[in-house]
Coordinates of N, CA and C in Angstrom, one line a residue:
M1 N 20.1 22.4 -20.7 CA 19.4 21.1 -20.7 C 18.1 21.3 -21.5
P2 N 17.8 20.3 -22.4 CA 16.6 20.4 -23.2 C 15.3 20.4 -22.4
A3 N 14.3 21.2 -22.8 CA 13.1 21.2 -22.1 C 12.4 19.9 -22.2
L4 N 11.6 19.5 -21.1 CA 10.9 18.3 -21.2 C 9.7 18.4 -22.2
P5 N 9.3 17.3 -22.8 CA 8.3 17.4 -23.8 C 6.9 17.7 -23.1
T6 N 6.1 18.5 -23.8 CA 4.8 18.9 -23.2 C 3.8 17.8 -23.4
L7 N 4.0 16.9 -24.3 CA 3.0 15.8 -24.5 C 3.7 14.5 -24.1
P8 N 3.0 13.5 -23.6 CA 3.6 12.2 -23.2 C 4.3 11.6 -24.3
V9 N 5.5 11.1 -24.0 CA 6.3 10.3 -25.0 C 5.7 8.9 -25.1
E10 N 5.5 8.5 -26.3 CA 5.0 7.1 -26.4 C 6.1 6.1 -26.1
P11 N 5.8 5.2 -25.2 CA 6.8 4.2 -24.8 C 7.1 3.3 -26.0
S12 N 8.4 2.8 -26.0 CA 8.7 1.8 -27.0 C 8.0 0.5 -26.6
V13 N 8.0 -0.4 -27.6 CA 7.4 -1.7 -27.3 C 8.2 -2.4 -26.2
L14 N 9.5 -2.3 -26.2 CA 10.4 -2.9 -25.2 C 10.1 -2.4 -23.9
L15 N 10.0 -1.0 -23.8 CA 9.7 -0.4 -22.5 C 8.3 -0.8 -21.9
L16 N 7.3 -0.9 -22.8 CA 6.0 -1.3 -22.4 C 6.0 -2.7 -21.8
W17 N 6.7 -3.6 -22.5 CA 6.7 -5.0 -22.0 C 7.6 -5.2 -20.7
M18 N 8.6 -4.4 -20.6 CA 9.4 -4.4 -19.4 C 8.6 -3.9 -18.2
D19 N 7.8 -2.9 -18.5 CA 6.9 -2.4 -17.4 C 5.9 -3.5 -17.0
L20 N 5.3 -4.1 -18.0 CA 4.3 -5.1 -17.7 C 4.9 -6.3 -17.0
V21 N 6.0 -6.8 -17.4 CA 6.7 -7.9 -16.7 C 7.1 -7.6 -15.3
G22 N 7.7 -6.4 -15.2 CA 8.1 -5.9 -13.9 C 6.9 -5.8 -12.9
I23 N 5.8 -5.3 -13.4 CA 4.6 -5.1 -12.6 C 4.1 -6.5 -12.1
F24 N 4.1 -7.5 -13.1 CA 3.6 -8.8 -12.7 C 4.6 -9.4 -11.6
I25 N 5.9 -9.3 -11.8 CA 6.8 -10.0 -10.9 C 6.7 -9.3 -9.5
F26 N 6.7 -8.0 -9.5 CA 6.6 -7.3 -8.2 C 5.3 -7.5 -7.6
G27 N 4.2 -7.7 -8.4 CA 2.9 -8.0 -7.8 C 3.0 -9.4 -7.1
L28 N 3.7 -10.3 -7.7 CA 3.8 -11.6 -7.1 C 4.5 -11.5 -5.7
T29 N 5.5 -10.7 -5.6 CA 6.2 -10.5 -4.3 C 5.2 -10.0 -3.3
G30 N 4.5 -9.0 -3.7 CA 3.5 -8.4 -2.8 C 2.4 -9.3 -2.4
G31 N 1.9 -10.1 -3.4 CA 0.8 -11.0 -3.1 C 1.3 -12.2 -2.2
T32 N 2.5 -12.7 -2.5 CA 3.1 -13.8 -1.7 C 3.3 -13.4 -0.3
L33 N 3.8 -12.2 -0.1 CA 4.1 -11.7 1.2 C 2.8 -11.5 2.0
A34 N 1.7 -11.0 1.3 CA 0.4 -10.9 1.9 C -0.2 -12.2 2.4
V35 N 0.0 -13.3 1.5 CA -0.4 -14.6 1.9 C 0.3 -15.1 3.2
R36 N 1.6 -14.8 3.2 CA 2.4 -15.2 4.4 C 1.9 -14.5 5.7
H37 N 1.4 -13.3 5.5 CA 0.8 -12.6 6.7 C -0.6 -12.9 6.9
K38 N -1.2 -13.9 6.2 CA -2.5 -14.4 6.3 C -3.6 -13.3 6.1
L39 N -3.3 -12.5 5.1 CA -4.4 -11.5 4.6 C -5.4 -12.2 3.8
D40 N -6.6 -11.7 3.7 CA -7.7 -12.3 2.9 C -7.4 -11.9 1.4
I41 N -8.3 -12.3 0.5 CA -8.0 -12.1 -0.9 C -8.0 -10.6 -1.3
F42 N -8.8 -9.8 -0.6 CA -8.8 -8.4 -0.8 C -7.4 -7.8 -0.4
G43 N -6.9 -8.2 0.7 CA -5.6 -7.7 1.2 C -4.5 -8.2 0.3
V44 N -4.6 -9.4 -0.3 CA -3.6 -9.9 -1.2 C -3.6 -9.0 -2.5
L45 N -4.8 -8.7 -3.0 CA -4.8 -8.0 -4.2 C -4.3 -6.5 -4.0
V46 N -4.7 -5.9 -2.8 CA -4.3 -4.6 -2.5 C -2.7 -4.5 -2.4
L47 N -2.2 -5.5 -1.7 CA -0.7 -5.5 -1.5 C 0.0 -5.7 -2.8
A48 N -0.5 -6.6 -3.6 CA 0.1 -6.9 -4.9 C 0.0 -5.7 -5.8
M49 N -1.1 -5.0 -5.9 CA -1.2 -3.9 -6.8 C -0.4 -2.7 -6.3
A50 N -0.4 -2.5 -5.0 CA 0.4 -1.4 -4.5 C 1.9 -1.6 -4.7
C51 N 2.4 -2.8 -4.5 CA 3.8 -3.1 -4.8 C 4.1 -3.0 -6.2
A52 N 3.2 -3.5 -7.1 CA 3.5 -3.5 -8.5 C 3.5 -2.2 -9.2
L53 N 2.6 -1.3 -8.7 CA 2.4 0.0 -9.4 C 3.0 1.2 -8.8
A54 N 3.4 1.2 -7.5 CA 3.8 2.4 -6.9 C 5.1 3.0 -7.5
G55 N 6.1 2.2 -7.8 CA 7.3 2.7 -8.4 C 7.1 3.4 -9.7
G56 N 6.3 2.8 -10.6 CA 6.0 3.4 -11.9 C 5.2 4.6 -11.9
V57 N 4.2 4.7 -10.9 CA 3.4 5.9 -10.8 C 4.3 7.1 -10.3
V58 N 5.2 6.8 -9.3 CA 6.1 7.9 -8.9 C 7.0 8.3 -10.0
R59 N 7.5 7.4 -10.7 CA 8.4 7.7 -11.9 C 7.7 8.7 -12.9
D60 N 6.5 8.3 -13.3 CA 5.8 9.1 -14.3 C 5.4 10.5 -13.7
L61 N 5.0 10.6 -12.5 CA 4.7 11.9 -11.9 C 5.9 12.8 -11.9
M62 N 7.1 12.2 -11.6 CA 8.3 13.0 -11.4 C 8.8 13.5 -12.8
I63 N 8.5 12.8 -13.9 CA 9.0 13.2 -15.2 C 7.9 14.0 -15.9
G64 N 6.7 14.1 -15.3 CA 5.7 14.8 -16.0 C 4.9 14.0 -17.0
A65 N 4.9 12.7 -16.9 CA 4.1 11.8 -17.8 C 2.8 11.6 -17.1
V66 N 1.9 12.6 -17.3 CA 0.6 12.6 -16.6 C -0.5 12.5 -17.6
P67 N -1.6 11.8 -17.2 CA -1.7 10.9 -16.1 C -0.7 9.7 -16.3
P68 N -0.3 9.1 -15.1 CA 0.7 8.0 -15.2 C 0.2 6.9 -16.1
A69 N 1.1 6.2 -16.7 CA 0.8 5.1 -17.6 C -0.2 4.1 -17.0
T70 N -0.1 3.9 -15.7 CA -1.0 3.0 -15.0 C -2.4 3.3 -15.3
F71 N -2.7 4.6 -15.4 CA -4.1 5.0 -15.5 C -4.5 5.4 -17.0
R72 N -3.5 5.3 -17.9 CA -3.8 5.5 -19.3 C -3.9 4.2 -20.1
D73 N -3.3 3.2 -19.6 CA -3.3 1.9 -20.3 C -3.7 0.8 -19.3
E74 N -4.9 0.3 -19.5 CA -5.4 -0.7 -18.5 C -4.7 -2.0 -18.4
R75 N -3.7 -2.2 -19.3 CA -2.9 -3.4 -19.2 C -2.0 -3.4 -18.0
Y76 N -1.7 -2.2 -17.5 CA -0.9 -2.1 -16.3 C -1.7 -2.6 -15.1
L77 N -2.9 -2.2 -15.0 CA -3.8 -2.6 -13.9 C -4.1 -4.1 -14.0
W78 N -4.3 -4.6 -15.2 CA -4.6 -6.0 -15.4 C -3.4 -6.8 -15.0
S79 N -2.2 -6.4 -15.3 CA -1.0 -7.2 -15.0 C -0.9 -7.2 -13.5
A80 N -1.1 -6.1 -12.8 CA -1.0 -6.1 -11.3 C -2.1 -7.0 -10.7
L81 N -3.3 -6.8 -11.2 CA -4.4 -7.6 -10.6 C -4.2 -9.1 -10.8
L82 N -3.7 -9.5 -12.0 CA -3.5 -10.9 -12.3 C -2.4 -11.5 -11.4
S83 N -1.4 -10.7 -11.1 CA -0.3 -11.1 -10.2 C -0.8 -11.4 -8.8
G84 N -1.7 -10.6 -8.4 CA -2.3 -10.8 -7.1 C -3.1 -12.1 -7.0
V85 N -3.9 -12.4 -8.1 CA -4.7 -13.6 -8.2 C -3.8 -14.8 -8.3
A86 N -2.7 -14.7 -9.0 CA -1.7 -15.8 -9.1 C -1.1 -16.1 -7.8
A87 N -0.7 -15.1 -7.1 CA -0.1 -15.3 -5.7 C -1.1 -15.9 -4.8
F88 N -2.4 -15.5 -4.8 CA -3.4 -16.0 -3.9 C -3.6 -17.5 -4.2
F89 N -3.8 -17.9 -5.4 CA -4.1 -19.3 -5.7 C -2.8 -20.2 -5.9
G90 N -1.7 -19.5 -6.2 CA -0.5 -20.3 -6.5 C 0.6 -20.2 -5.5
H91 N 0.3 -19.6 -4.4 CA 1.4 -19.4 -3.4 C 2.1 -20.6 -3.0
R92 N 1.5 -21.7 -2.9 CA 2.1 -23.0 -2.5 C 3.2 -23.4 -3.5
W93 N 2.9 -23.2 -4.8 CA 3.8 -23.6 -5.8 C 5.0 -22.6 -5.8
I94 N 4.7 -21.3 -5.6 CA 5.7 -20.3 -5.5 C 6.7 -20.5 -4.3
E95 N 6.1 -20.9 -3.2 CA 6.9 -21.1 -2.0 C 7.8 -22.3 -2.1
R96 N 7.6 -23.2 -3.1 CA 8.5 -24.3 -3.3 C 9.9 -23.9 -3.7
V97 N 10.0 -22.7 -4.3 CA 11.2 -22.1 -4.8 C 12.0 -21.6 -3.6
S98 N 13.3 -21.8 -3.5 CA 14.1 -21.3 -2.4 C 14.0 -19.8 -2.3
R99 N 13.6 -19.3 -1.2 CA 13.5 -17.8 -1.0 C 12.8 -17.1 -2.1
P100 N 11.6 -17.5 -2.4 CA 10.9 -17.0 -3.6 C 10.7 -15.5 -3.6
V101 N 10.4 -14.9 -2.5 CA 10.1 -13.5 -2.5 C 11.4 -12.7 -2.8
M102 N 12.5 -13.2 -2.3 CA 13.8 -12.5 -2.6 C 14.2 -12.6 -4.0
V103 N 14.0 -13.8 -4.6 CA 14.4 -14.0 -6.0 C 13.5 -13.2 -6.9
L104 N 12.1 -13.2 -6.7 CA 11.2 -12.4 -7.5 C 11.5 -10.9 -7.3
D105 N 11.8 -10.5 -6.1 CA 12.1 -9.1 -5.8 C 13.3 -8.7 -6.5
A106 N 14.3 -9.5 -6.6 CA 15.5 -9.2 -7.4 C 15.2 -9.0 -8.8
A107 N 14.4 -9.9 -9.4 CA 14.0 -9.8 -10.8 C 13.2 -8.5 -11.1
G108 N 12.2 -8.2 -10.2 CA 11.4 -7.0 -10.4 C 12.3 -5.8 -10.2
L109 N 13.2 -5.8 -9.3 CA 14.1 -4.7 -9.0 C 14.9 -4.4 -10.3
A110 N 15.4 -5.4 -10.9 CA 16.3 -5.3 -12.1 C 15.5 -4.7 -13.3
I111 N 14.3 -5.3 -13.5 CA 13.5 -4.9 -14.7 C 13.0 -3.4 -14.5
F112 N 12.5 -3.1 -13.3 CA 12.0 -1.8 -13.1 C 13.1 -0.7 -13.1
A113 N 14.3 -1.1 -12.7 CA 15.4 -0.1 -12.8 C 15.8 0.2 -14.2
V114 N 15.8 -0.8 -15.1 CA 16.1 -0.5 -16.5 C 14.9 0.3 -17.1
A115 N 13.7 -0.1 -16.9 CA 12.6 0.6 -17.5 C 12.5 2.0 -17.0
G116 N 12.8 2.2 -15.7 CA 12.7 3.6 -15.2 C 13.8 4.5 -15.8
C117 N 15.0 3.9 -16.0 CA 16.1 4.7 -16.6 C 15.8 5.0 -18.1
Q118 N 15.3 4.0 -18.8 CA 15.0 4.2 -20.2 C 13.9 5.3 -20.4
K119 N 12.9 5.2 -19.6 CA 11.8 6.2 -19.7 C 12.3 7.6 -19.3
A120 N 13.1 7.7 -18.3 CA 13.7 9.0 -17.9 C 14.6 9.6 -19.0
L121 N 15.4 8.7 -19.7 CA 16.2 9.2 -20.8 C 15.3 9.6 -22.0
A122 N 14.3 8.9 -22.2 CA 13.4 9.2 -23.3 C 12.7 10.6 -23.1
Y123 N 12.6 11.0 -21.8 CA 12.0 12.3 -21.5 C 13.0 13.4 -21.4
G124 N 14.2 13.1 -21.8 CA 15.2 14.1 -21.9 C 16.0 14.4 -20.6
L125 N 15.9 13.5 -19.6 CA 16.7 13.8 -18.4 C 18.1 13.5 -18.6
A126 N 19.0 14.2 -17.9 CA 20.4 14.0 -17.9 C 20.7 12.6 -17.2
P127 N 21.9 12.1 -17.4 CA 22.3 10.8 -16.8 C 22.1 10.7 -15.3
L128 N 22.5 11.7 -14.5 CA 22.4 11.5 -13.1 C 20.9 11.5 -12.6
P129 N 20.1 12.4 -13.1 CA 18.7 12.3 -12.7 C 18.0 11.1 -13.2
A130 N 18.4 10.6 -14.4 CA 17.8 9.4 -14.9 C 18.2 8.2 -14.0
A131 N 19.4 8.2 -13.5 CA 19.9 7.1 -12.7 C 19.1 7.1 -11.3
L132 N 18.9 8.3 -10.8 CA 18.2 8.4 -9.5 C 16.7 8.0 -9.7
L133 N 16.2 8.4 -10.8 CA 14.8 8.0 -11.1 C 14.7 6.5 -11.3
A134 N 15.7 5.9 -11.9 CA 15.7 4.4 -12.0 C 15.6 3.7 -10.7
V135 N 16.4 4.3 -9.7 CA 16.4 3.7 -8.4 C 15.0 3.9 -7.7
V136 N 14.5 5.1 -7.9 CA 13.1 5.3 -7.3 C 12.1 4.4 -7.9
T137 N 12.1 4.2 -9.2 CA 11.2 3.2 -9.8 C 11.4 1.8 -9.3
A138 N 12.6 1.4 -9.0 CA 12.9 0.0 -8.6 C 12.5 -0.2 -7.2
I139 N 12.7 0.8 -6.3 CA 12.5 0.5 -4.9 C 11.2 1.0 -4.4
G140 N 10.4 1.8 -5.1 CA 9.2 2.4 -4.6 C 8.2 1.4 -4.2
G141 N 7.9 0.4 -5.1 CA 6.9 -0.6 -4.8 C 7.3 -1.5 -3.6
G142 N 8.6 -1.8 -3.5 CA 9.0 -2.7 -2.4 C 8.9 -2.0 -1.1
I143 N 9.2 -0.7 -1.1 CA 9.1 0.1 0.2 C 7.6 0.1 0.6
L144 N 6.7 0.4 -0.3 CA 5.3 0.4 0.1 C 4.8 -1.0 0.5
R145 N 5.2 -2.0 -0.2 CA 4.9 -3.4 0.2 C 5.3 -3.7 1.6
D146 N 6.5 -3.4 2.0 CA 7.0 -3.7 3.3 C 6.4 -2.9 4.4
V147 N 6.1 -1.6 4.1 CA 5.5 -0.7 5.1 C 4.1 -1.2 5.4
L148 N 3.3 -1.7 4.3 CA 2.0 -2.1 4.5 C 1.8 -3.3 5.4
V149 N 2.9 -4.1 5.5 CA 2.8 -5.3 6.4 C 3.7 -5.1 7.6
S150 N 4.0 -3.8 7.9 CA 4.8 -3.4 9.1 C 6.2 -4.0 9.2
E151 N 6.8 -4.1 8.0 CA 8.2 -4.5 8.0 C 9.1 -3.3 7.6
V152 N 10.4 -3.4 8.1 CA 11.3 -2.3 7.7 C 11.7 -2.6 6.3
P153 N 11.5 -1.6 5.4 CA 11.8 -1.8 4.0 C 13.2 -2.4 3.7
R154 N 13.3 -3.3 2.8 CA 14.5 -4.0 2.5 C 15.6 -3.0 2.1
V155 N 15.3 -2.0 1.4 CA 16.3 -1.0 1.0 C 17.0 -0.4 2.2
L156 N 16.4 -0.4 3.4 CA 17.0 0.2 4.5 C 17.7 -0.9 5.4
R157 N 17.5 -2.2 5.2 CA 18.0 -3.1 6.1 C 18.8 -4.3 5.4
E158 N 18.7 -4.5 4.2 CA 19.3 -5.6 3.5 C 20.6 -5.3 2.8
E159 N 21.2 -6.3 2.2 CA 22.5 -6.1 1.6 C 22.4 -5.1 0.4
I160 N 23.1 -5.4 -0.6 CA 23.1 -4.6 -1.8 C 21.7 -4.6 -2.4
Y161 N 21.0 -3.4 -2.4 CA 19.7 -3.4 -3.0 C 19.5 -2.2 -3.9
A162 N 19.6 -1.0 -3.4 CA 19.5 0.2 -4.3 C 20.7 0.3 -5.2
V163 N 21.9 -0.2 -4.7 CA 23.1 -0.2 -5.5 C 22.9 -1.1 -6.7
A164 N 22.2 -2.2 -6.6 CA 21.9 -3.1 -7.8 C 21.1 -2.3 -8.8
A165 N 20.1 -1.6 -8.3 CA 19.3 -0.7 -9.3 C 20.2 0.3 -9.9
L166 N 21.1 0.9 -9.2 CA 22.0 1.9 -9.7 C 22.9 1.3 -10.8
L167 N 23.3 0.1 -10.6 CA 24.2 -0.6 -11.5 C 23.4 -0.8 -12.9
A168 N 22.2 -1.2 -12.8 CA 21.4 -1.3 -14.0 C 21.3 0.0 -14.7
A169 N 21.1 1.1 -14.0 CA 20.9 2.4 -14.6 C 22.2 2.8 -15.3
V170 N 23.4 2.5 -14.7 CA 24.7 2.9 -15.3 C 24.9 2.1 -16.6
V171 N 24.5 0.8 -16.6 CA 24.6 0.0 -17.8 C 23.8 0.6 -19.0
V172 N 22.5 1.0 -18.6 CA 21.6 1.5 -19.6 C 22.1 2.9 -20.1
I173 N 22.6 3.7 -19.2 CA 23.1 5.0 -19.6 C 24.3 4.9 -20.5
V174 N 25.3 4.1 -20.2 CA 26.5 3.9 -21.0 C 26.1 3.3 -22.3
G175 N 25.3 2.3 -22.3 CA 24.9 1.7 -23.6 C 24.2 2.6 -24.5
T176 N 23.3 3.5 -23.9 CA 22.6 4.5 -24.7 C 23.5 5.5 -25.3
R177 N 24.5 6.0 -24.5 CA 25.4 7.0 -24.9 C 26.3 6.4 -26.1
L178 N 26.6 5.1 -26.0 CA 27.4 4.5 -27.1 C 26.6 4.1 -28.3
G179 N 25.3 4.4 -28.3 CA 24.5 4.1 -29.4 C 24.2 2.6 -29.6
L180 N 24.3 1.8 -28.6 CA 24.1 0.4 -28.7 C 22.6 0.0 -28.9
P181 N 22.2 -1.1 -29.4 CA 20.8 -1.5 -29.6 C 20.1 -1.5 -28.2
E182 N 18.8 -1.1 -28.2 CA 18.1 -1.0 -27.0 C 17.9 -2.3 -26.3
L183 N 17.5 -3.4 -27.0 CA 17.3 -4.7 -26.3 C 18.5 -5.2 -25.6
P184 N 19.6 -5.4 -26.3 CA 20.8 -5.9 -25.6 C 21.2 -5.1 -24.4
V185 N 21.1 -3.8 -24.5 CA 21.4 -2.9 -23.4 C 20.5 -3.2 -22.2
A186 N 19.2 -3.3 -22.5 CA 18.2 -3.5 -21.4 C 18.5 -4.9 -20.8
V187 N 18.8 -5.9 -21.6 CA 19.0 -7.2 -21.0 C 20.3 -7.2 -20.2
A188 N 21.3 -6.5 -20.6 CA 22.6 -6.5 -19.9 C 22.4 -5.7 -18.6
G189 N 21.6 -4.6 -18.6 CA 21.4 -3.9 -17.4 C 20.6 -4.7 -16.4
A190 N 19.5 -5.4 -16.8 CA 18.7 -6.2 -15.9 C 19.5 -7.3 -15.3
L191 N 20.3 -8.0 -16.2 CA 21.1 -9.1 -15.7 C 22.1 -8.7 -14.7
A192 N 22.7 -7.6 -14.9 CA 23.8 -7.1 -14.0 C 23.2 -6.8 -12.6
A193 N 22.0 -6.1 -12.6 CA 21.4 -5.8 -11.3 C 20.9 -7.1 -10.6
F194 N 20.3 -8.0 -11.4 CA 19.8 -9.3 -10.8 C 20.9 -10.1 -10.2
V195 N 22.0 -10.3 -11.0 CA 23.1 -11.1 -10.5 C 23.7 -10.5 -9.3
L196 N 23.9 -9.2 -9.3 CA 24.5 -8.5 -8.2 C 23.7 -8.7 -6.9
R197 N 22.4 -8.5 -7.1 CA 21.5 -8.7 -5.9 C 21.5 -10.1 -5.3
L198 N 21.5 -11.1 -6.2 CA 21.5 -12.5 -5.7 C 22.9 -12.8 -5.1
V199 N 23.9 -12.4 -5.7 CA 25.3 -12.7 -5.2 C 25.5 -12.0 -3.9
S200 N 25.0 -10.8 -3.7 CA 25.1 -10.0 -2.5 C 24.5 -10.7 -1.3
V201 N 23.3 -11.4 -1.6 CA 22.6 -12.1 -0.6 C 23.4 -13.4 -0.2
W202 N 23.9 -14.1 -1.3 CA 24.6 -15.3 -1.1 C 25.9 -15.1 -0.4
R203 N 26.6 -14.0 -0.7 CA 27.9 -13.7 -0.1 C 27.8 -12.8 1.2
N204 N 26.6 -12.4 1.5 CA 26.4 -11.5 2.6 C 27.1 -10.1 2.5
W205 N 27.1 -9.6 1.2 CA 27.7 -8.3 1.0 C 26.8 -7.2 1.5
S206 N 27.3 -6.1 1.9 CA 26.5 -5.0 2.3 C 27.2 -3.7 1.9
A207 N 26.4 -2.7 1.8 CA 26.9 -1.4 1.5 C 27.7 -0.8 2.7
P208 N 28.6 0.1 2.4 CA 29.4 0.6 3.6 C 28.6 1.3 4.6
R209 N 29.0 1.1 5.9 CA 28.3 1.7 7.0 C 29.2 2.7 7.7
A210 N 28.6 3.6 8.5 CA 29.4 4.5 9.2 C 30.4 3.8 10.2
P211 N 31.6 4.3 10.4 CA 32.5 3.6 11.3 C 32.0 3.6 12.7
W212 N 32.3 2.5 13.4 CA 31.9 2.3 14.8 C 30.3 2.3 15.0
S213 N 29.5 2.1 13.9 CA 28.1 2.1 14.1 C 27.6 0.7 14.5

């Protein structure tokens, strides 16, 4: 297996923007959930930033991209901060959408899974570790968000969740191995995860459970 690079790999423009969009969307889920729990503006901002940034920080630490991109590029912090402000002042508009947190969470999950897999592959990881890192990137922020408001993390209690992130990673890995263009592969992976997540909620699909549990 090739050695990991000793210097940080510069992210592609696509990867950077996927990170920023994913951060903003996940931040909205954290901020909206904080408003639902009647937290003050400081609590909303903390929950939004924790939800938005945790997965990416863990990803970067695990692949040796230190310091994490969050602390090397202030656009990451600004995106998370702005998502918290948007949730605080715009939560009534957001709540008009049917099941807003679930829909936003599905979008953030899909984008972060693709971004996590792409960055892992860029750092020379093999397909299986890259797929696992994609899942960690996608679910890390959501886990921290739910724990901070004393809820059981969705990845442990809801329908297809981590499996959707894994599907996005598989699409990215296959597309990369086939030499397909980066943007169409990223879009296909994100759409696959997003659709699977929404359909699983609509159809009440769930991952297999132990017999007689």
